[in-house]
Amino acid sequence: MFKIQTFNQISDKGLVRFPKQEYQVSSDVEKADAILVRSAKMSRDNINSNLKAVARAGAGTNNIPVEDYTREGIVVFNTPGANANAVKELVLCSLLLSSRGILLGINWVNSQSPDLESGELSKLVEAEKKNFKGMELKGKTLGVVGLGAIGAQVADAAIQLGMKVLGYDPAISVDAAWRLANQIEKQENLTSLISRSDFVTLHLPVLETTRNLIDRKVINYFKSGAVLVNFSRDAIVDEVALVDALNIGRLGCYVSDFPTPGLLGNKKVILMPHIGASTDEAEENCAIMAVDQLRDFLENGNIRNSVNFPSLSLEKSGGHRIAIINENVPRMLGQILSILADKDINVIDMLNKSRNDIAYNLIDIESAPSEDTLEEIRAIEHVIKVWLV
Ligand code: MLT
């Protein structure tokens, strides 16, 4: 029986995919094999000796201390693309909110007295509407920073709206590059994108290389009055430099899904309560993807969409499968295989892949290994985790 601990409300559409006979799923299971989480802040304290994986139902993994988990041999999954449409729609909404007098206009209308005669109200509306004039998106330039699943969808939608789209992503994957519309003008660097854009939208994970990416120096490249939209994370923008830029009009508006005390009440800032992925559809898609990935890992040892382990998939070839996680150093495979050879255990198939400091092996063998054999492999220096899949 696999034990799955849930840390947030996860859509039932995903949870029902765990077969009841094989999985115990609850928020209070002890010694979970895997954790399913949305936005709860995780720490080292959530690790137990059984824990093999954490799946985040969402794209960002900044609520999980990924490096600590990697050291403990715990695979961290995310669900790239599963909520991309929801985020894309809210980015489009943000472009509209920042370019038209929608929010101010709605607030003004709601502040009028309900006792007004309808003729009086119409007269007032016609007299005041000049205060809520905006501009059209068609013909304007949108710079998309980060061209993964969300960035690519935002770019496509902006092209449909008649915008000119510039893109920048130094870490783009081959798959993501294939998906890009050819109307997107690729930029060699961030500052050339920013200096040519009327609107800039951020779609990047928080990494050491992206933290404070939009700093004071970069902000100086914005066109006067440009709009910055942030559905990535607040840590990507230097807030002090941002507020200064808004104050002097270098930036005309900042739209963000990540409210911070320093931005509350700023008239040039539109803040939303982290609702980019808060739609029924996105929550369902993320839960389904997270559950399917966890099941494939727990039942077969395969890894898809991990942020800290290599992708790896090996067709089961019958017999028994051992999963081994070790530090990515020389002579590991030789030592493991020689233990199996000493026990006369025949290897049918195997796959070994590494990512940065970590290596992951699936080894299919003909006969069942004893607990002593597994212990012997565990005892090899630099081996982190060994289990029978
Ligand atoms: C994401 O990183 O995809 C979002 O933060 C998801 C969420 O709102 O949970």
Coordinates of N, CA and C in Angstrom, one line a residue, residues 136-283:
E136 N -5.3 51.0 -27.0 CA -5.6 49.7 -27.5 C -4.3 48.8 -27.5
L137 N -4.5 47.5 -27.4 CA -3.3 46.7 -27.4 C -2.8 46.4 -28.8
K138 N -3.7 46.4 -29.8 CA -3.4 46.2 -31.2 C -2.3 47.1 -31.6
G139 N -1.2 46.6 -32.2 CA -0.1 47.4 -32.7 C 0.9 47.7 -31.6
K140 N 0.6 47.4 -30.3 CA 1.6 47.6 -29.3 C 2.6 46.4 -29.2
T141 N 3.7 46.6 -28.6 CA 4.7 45.6 -28.5 C 4.7 44.9 -27.1
L142 N 4.6 43.6 -27.1 CA 4.7 42.9 -25.8 C 6.0 42.1 -25.8
G143 N 6.7 42.2 -24.7 CA 7.9 41.5 -24.5 C 7.6 40.3 -23.5
V144 N 7.9 39.1 -24.0 CA 7.6 37.9 -23.1 C 8.9 37.4 -22.6
V145 N 9.1 37.4 -21.3 CA 10.4 36.9 -20.8 C 10.1 35.6 -20.2
G146 N 10.7 34.5 -20.8 CA 10.4 33.1 -20.4 C 9.4 32.6 -21.4
L147 N 9.9 31.6 -22.2 CA 9.0 31.1 -23.2 C 8.7 29.6 -23.0
G148 N 8.4 29.2 -21.8 CA 7.9 27.9 -21.5 C 6.5 27.8 -21.9
A149 N 5.8 26.9 -21.2 CA 4.4 26.6 -21.6 C 3.5 27.9 -21.5
I150 N 3.7 28.6 -20.4 CA 2.8 29.8 -20.2 C 3.2 30.9 -21.1
G151 N 4.5 31.2 -21.1 CA 5.0 32.3 -22.0 C 4.6 32.1 -23.4
A152 N 4.7 30.9 -23.9 CA 4.4 30.6 -25.3 C 2.9 30.9 -25.6
Q153 N 2.1 30.5 -24.6 CA 0.6 30.7 -24.8 C 0.3 32.2 -24.8
V154 N 0.9 32.9 -23.9 CA 0.7 34.3 -23.8 C 1.1 35.0 -25.1
A155 N 2.3 34.6 -25.6 CA 2.8 35.1 -26.9 C 1.8 34.9 -28.0
D156 N 1.3 33.6 -28.1 CA 0.3 33.3 -29.2 C -1.0 34.2 -29.1
A157 N -1.5 34.3 -27.8 CA -2.7 35.1 -27.6 C -2.5 36.5 -28.0
A158 N -1.3 37.1 -27.6 CA -1.0 38.5 -27.9 C -0.9 38.7 -29.4
I159 N -0.4 37.7 -30.1 CA -0.3 37.8 -31.6 C -1.7 37.9 -32.2
Q160 N -2.6 37.0 -31.6 CA -4.0 37.0 -32.1 C -4.7 38.4 -31.8
L161 N -4.2 39.1 -30.8 CA -4.8 40.4 -30.5 C -4.2 41.5 -31.4
G162 N -3.3 41.1 -32.3 CA -2.7 42.1 -33.1 C -1.4 42.8 -32.5
M163 N -0.9 42.2 -31.5 CA 0.3 42.8 -30.9 C 1.5 42.3 -31.6
K164 N 2.6 43.1 -31.5 CA 3.9 42.6 -32.0 C 4.5 41.9 -30.8
V165 N 5.1 40.7 -30.9 CA 5.6 40.0 -29.7 C 7.1 39.8 -29.9
L166 N 7.8 40.2 -28.8 CA 9.3 39.9 -28.7 C 9.4 38.8 -27.6
G167 N 10.4 37.9 -27.8 CA 10.6 36.9 -26.8 C 12.0 36.8 -26.3
Y168 N 12.2 36.4 -25.1 CA 13.6 36.2 -24.6 C 13.6 35.1 -23.6
D169 N 14.4 34.1 -23.8 CA 14.5 33.0 -22.9 C 15.9 32.3 -23.1
P170 N 16.9 32.6 -22.2 CA 18.2 32.0 -22.4 C 18.2 30.5 -22.1
A171 N 17.2 30.0 -21.4 CA 17.2 28.6 -20.9 C 16.1 27.8 -21.6
I172 N 15.7 28.2 -22.8 CA 14.6 27.5 -23.5 C 15.0 26.1 -23.8
S173 N 14.0 25.2 -23.6 CA 14.3 23.8 -24.0 C 14.0 23.6 -25.5
V174 N 14.5 22.5 -26.0 CA 14.3 22.3 -27.5 C 12.8 22.1 -27.8
D175 N 12.1 21.4 -26.9 CA 10.7 21.2 -27.1 C 9.9 22.5 -27.1
A176 N 10.3 23.4 -26.1 CA 9.6 24.7 -26.0 C 9.9 25.5 -27.3
A177 N 11.1 25.5 -27.7 CA 11.5 26.2 -28.9 C 10.7 25.8 -30.1
W178 N 10.4 24.5 -30.3 CA 9.6 24.0 -31.4 C 8.2 24.5 -31.3
R179 N 7.7 24.8 -30.1 CA 6.3 25.2 -30.0 C 6.1 26.6 -30.3
L180 N 7.1 27.4 -30.5 CA 7.0 28.9 -30.6 C 6.5 29.3 -32.0
A181 N 5.5 30.2 -31.9 CA 5.0 30.8 -33.2 C 6.1 31.5 -33.9
N182 N 6.2 31.4 -35.2 CA 7.4 32.1 -35.9 C 7.2 33.6 -35.9
Q183 N 6.0 34.1 -35.5 CA 5.9 35.6 -35.5 C 6.6 36.2 -34.3
I184 N 7.0 35.3 -33.3 CA 7.7 35.9 -32.1 C 9.1 36.3 -32.5
E185 N 9.5 37.5 -32.3 CA 10.8 38.0 -32.6 C 11.7 37.7 -31.4
K186 N 12.7 36.7 -31.6 CA 13.5 36.3 -30.5 C 14.6 37.4 -30.3
Q187 N 14.8 37.7 -29.0 CA 15.8 38.7 -28.6 C 17.0 38.1 -28.0
E188 N 18.2 38.6 -28.2 CA 19.4 38.1 -27.7 C 19.6 38.3 -26.3
N189 N 19.0 39.4 -25.8 CA 19.2 39.7 -24.4 C 18.0 40.4 -23.8
L190 N 18.0 40.5 -22.5 CA 16.8 41.0 -21.8 C 16.6 42.5 -22.0
T191 N 17.7 43.2 -22.0 CA 17.6 44.7 -22.2 C 17.1 45.1 -23.5
S192 N 17.5 44.3 -24.6 CA 17.0 44.7 -25.9 C 15.5 44.4 -25.9
L193 N 15.0 43.4 -25.3 CA 13.5 43.1 -25.2 C 12.8 44.3 -24.5
I194 N 13.4 44.6 -23.3 CA 12.7 45.6 -22.5 C 12.7 47.0 -23.1
S195 N 13.8 47.4 -23.8 CA 13.8 48.7 -24.3 C 12.9 48.9 -25.5
R196 N 12.4 47.7 -26.1 CA 11.6 47.8 -27.3 C 10.1 47.5 -27.0
S197 N 9.8 47.2 -25.7 CA 8.4 46.8 -25.4 C 7.6 47.8 -24.7
D198 N 6.3 47.9 -25.1 CA 5.3 48.7 -24.3 C 4.8 48.0 -23.1
F199 N 4.8 46.6 -23.2 CA 4.3 45.8 -22.1 C 5.4 44.7 -22.0
V200 N 5.7 44.3 -20.7 CA 6.6 43.2 -20.5 C 6.0 42.2 -19.6
T201 N 6.0 41.0 -19.9 CA 5.3 40.0 -19.0 C 6.4 38.9 -18.6
L202 N 6.4 38.5 -17.3 CA 7.4 37.6 -16.8 C 6.9 36.2 -16.6
H203 N 7.6 35.2 -17.2 CA 7.1 33.8 -17.0 C 8.3 32.9 -16.8
L204 N 8.9 33.1 -15.6 CA 10.2 32.4 -15.2 C 10.1 31.8 -13.8
P205 N 10.8 30.7 -13.6 CA 10.8 30.2 -12.2 C 11.8 31.0 -11.4
V206 N 11.6 31.0 -10.1 CA 12.6 31.7 -9.2 C 13.8 30.7 -9.0
L207 N 15.0 31.2 -9.6 CA 16.2 30.4 -9.4 C 17.2 31.5 -9.0
E208 N 18.4 31.0 -8.6 CA 19.5 32.0 -8.3 C 19.7 32.9 -9.4
T209 N 19.6 32.4 -10.7 CA 19.8 33.3 -11.8 C 18.7 34.3 -12.2
T210 N 17.5 34.0 -11.6 CA 16.4 34.9 -11.9 C 15.9 35.8 -10.8
R211 N 16.4 35.5 -9.6 CA 16.1 36.3 -8.4 C 16.5 37.7 -8.7
N212 N 15.6 38.7 -8.5 CA 15.9 40.1 -8.8 C 16.4 40.4 -10.2
L213 N 16.0 39.5 -11.1 CA 16.4 39.7 -12.5 C 16.0 41.1 -13.0
I214 N 14.8 41.6 -12.6 CA 14.4 42.9 -13.0 C 14.9 43.9 -11.9
D215 N 16.1 44.2 -12.0 CA 16.7 45.1 -10.9 C 16.8 46.5 -11.4
R216 N 17.4 47.4 -10.7 CA 17.4 48.8 -11.0 C 18.0 49.1 -12.4
K217 N 19.1 48.3 -12.6 CA 19.8 48.6 -13.9 C 18.9 48.2 -15.1
V218 N 18.2 47.0 -15.0 CA 17.3 46.6 -16.0 C 16.1 47.5 -16.2
I219 N 15.6 48.0 -15.0 CA 14.4 48.8 -15.0 C 14.7 50.1 -15.8
N220 N 15.9 50.6 -15.8 CA 16.3 51.8 -16.5 C 16.1 51.6 -18.0
Y221 N 16.0 50.4 -18.5 CA 15.8 50.2 -20.0 C 14.4 50.2 -20.4
F222 N 13.4 50.3 -19.5 CA 12.0 50.3 -19.9 C 11.7 51.6 -20.6
K223 N 10.8 51.5 -21.6 CA 10.3 52.7 -22.3 C 9.5 53.5 -21.2
S224 N 9.5 54.8 -21.3 CA 8.8 55.6 -20.3 C 7.3 55.2 -20.3
G225 N 6.8 54.9 -19.1 CA 5.4 54.6 -19.0 C 5.0 53.2 -19.4
A226 N 6.0 52.3 -19.6 CA 5.7 50.9 -19.9 C 5.0 50.2 -18.8
V227 N 4.5 49.0 -19.1 CA 3.7 48.2 -18.1 C 4.5 46.9 -17.9
L228 N 4.7 46.6 -16.6 CA 5.3 45.3 -16.3 C 4.3 44.4 -15.6
V229 N 4.2 43.2 -16.1 CA 3.2 42.2 -15.6 C 4.0 41.0 -15.0
N230 N 3.6 40.7 -13.8 CA 4.4 39.6 -13.1 C 3.5 38.5 -12.6
F231 N 3.4 37.4 -13.4 CA 2.7 36.2 -12.9 C 3.7 35.1 -12.6
S232 N 5.0 35.5 -12.4 CA 6.0 34.5 -12.0 C 6.1 34.4 -10.5
R233 N 6.9 35.3 -9.9 CA 7.0 35.4 -8.4 C 7.5 36.8 -8.1
D234 N 7.2 37.3 -6.9 CA 7.7 38.6 -6.5 C 9.2 38.7 -6.5
A235 N 9.9 37.6 -6.1 CA 11.3 37.6 -5.9 C 12.1 38.0 -7.2
I236 N 11.4 38.0 -8.4 CA 12.1 38.2 -9.6 C 12.3 39.7 -9.9
V237 N 11.5 40.5 -9.1 CA 11.5 42.0 -9.3 C 12.1 42.7 -8.0
D238 N 13.1 43.6 -8.2 CA 13.6 44.3 -7.1 C 12.5 45.4 -6.7
E239 N 11.9 45.2 -5.6 CA 10.7 46.0 -5.3 C 11.0 47.5 -5.0
V240 N 12.2 47.7 -4.4 CA 12.5 49.2 -4.1 C 12.7 49.9 -5.5
A241 N 13.5 49.2 -6.4 CA 13.7 49.9 -7.7 C 12.4 50.0 -8.4
L242 N 11.5 49.0 -8.3 CA 10.3 49.1 -9.0 C 9.4 50.3 -8.5
V243 N 9.3 50.5 -7.2 CA 8.5 51.6 -6.7 C 9.1 52.9 -7.1
D244 N 10.5 53.0 -7.1 CA 11.1 54.3 -7.6 C 10.7 54.5 -9.1
A245 N 10.8 53.5 -9.9 CA 10.5 53.6 -11.3 C 9.0 54.0 -11.5
L246 N 8.1 53.5 -10.7 CA 6.7 53.9 -10.8 C 6.6 55.4 -10.4
N247 N 7.3 55.8 -9.4 CA 7.2 57.2 -8.9 C 7.6 58.2 -9.9
I248 N 8.7 57.8 -10.6 CA 9.2 58.8 -11.6 C 8.6 58.6 -13.0
G249 N 7.7 57.7 -13.1 CA 7.0 57.5 -14.4 C 7.8 56.6 -15.4
R250 N 8.9 56.1 -15.0 CA 9.7 55.2 -15.9 C 8.8 54.0 -16.2
L251 N 8.1 53.5 -15.2 CA 7.1 52.5 -15.4 C 5.7 53.1 -15.2
G252 N 4.8 52.8 -16.1 CA 3.4 53.4 -15.9 C 2.5 52.5 -15.0
C253 N 2.8 51.2 -15.0 CA 1.9 50.4 -14.2 C 2.6 49.0 -13.9
Y254 N 2.3 48.5 -12.8 CA 2.9 47.1 -12.4 C 1.7 46.3 -12.1
V255 N 1.5 45.2 -12.7 CA 0.4 44.2 -12.4 C 1.1 43.0 -11.9
S256 N 0.6 42.5 -10.7 CA 1.3 41.3 -10.1 C 0.3 40.5 -9.4
D257 N 0.6 39.2 -9.4 CA -0.2 38.2 -8.7 C 0.3 37.9 -7.3
F258 N 1.3 38.7 -6.9 CA 2.0 38.5 -5.6 C 2.0 39.8 -4.8
P259 N 1.0 40.1 -4.0 CA 0.9 41.3 -3.2 C 2.0 41.3 -2.1
T260 N 2.6 42.5 -1.9 CA 3.5 42.6 -0.8 C 3.1 43.9 -0.1
P261 N 3.4 44.0 1.2 CA 3.0 45.2 1.9 C 3.5 46.5 1.3
G262 N 4.7 46.5 0.7 CA 5.2 47.7 0.1 C 4.5 48.2 -1.1
L263 N 3.7 47.4 -1.7 CA 3.0 47.8 -2.9 C 1.5 48.1 -2.7
L264 N 1.0 47.7 -1.5 CA -0.4 48.0 -1.2 C -0.7 49.4 -1.3
G265 N -1.8 49.8 -1.9 CA -2.3 51.2 -2.0 C -1.6 52.0 -3.0
N266 N -0.6 51.5 -3.7 CA 0.1 52.3 -4.8 C -0.9 52.3 -6.0
K267 N -1.2 53.6 -6.4 CA -2.2 53.8 -7.5 C -1.7 53.2 -8.8
K268 N -0.4 53.0 -8.9 CA 0.1 52.5 -10.2 C 0.3 51.0 -10.2
V269 N -0.2 50.4 -9.2 CA 0.0 49.0 -9.0 C -1.4 48.3 -9.0
I270 N -1.5 47.2 -9.7 CA -2.7 46.3 -9.6 C -2.3 45.0 -9.1
L271 N -2.8 44.6 -7.9 CA -2.4 43.4 -7.2 C -3.5 42.4 -7.2
M272 N -3.2 41.1 -7.5 CA -4.2 40.1 -7.3 C -3.7 39.1 -6.3
P273 N -4.6 38.3 -5.7 CA -4.2 37.4 -4.6 C -3.8 36.0 -5.1
H274 N -2.7 36.0 -5.9 CA -2.2 34.7 -6.4 C -3.3 33.8 -7.0
I275 N -4.0 34.4 -8.0 CA -5.1 33.6 -8.5 C -4.9 33.2 -10.0
G276 N -3.6 33.3 -10.4 CA -3.3 33.0 -11.8 C -3.8 31.6 -12.2
A277 N -3.6 30.7 -11.3 CA -3.9 29.3 -11.6 C -5.2 28.8 -10.9
S278 N -6.0 29.8 -10.4 CA -7.1 29.4 -9.6 C -8.4 29.3 -10.5
T279 N -8.4 28.3 -11.3 CA -9.7 28.0 -12.0 C -9.9 26.5 -11.8
D280 N -11.2 26.1 -11.9 CA -11.5 24.6 -11.8 C -10.6 23.8 -12.7
E281 N -10.5 24.3 -14.0 CA -9.8 23.5 -15.0 C -8.4 23.4 -14.7
A282 N -7.7 24.5 -14.3 CA -6.3 24.4 -14.0 C -6.0 23.5 -12.8
E283 N -6.9 23.7 -11.7 CA -6.7 22.8 -10.5 C -6.8 21.3 -10.9

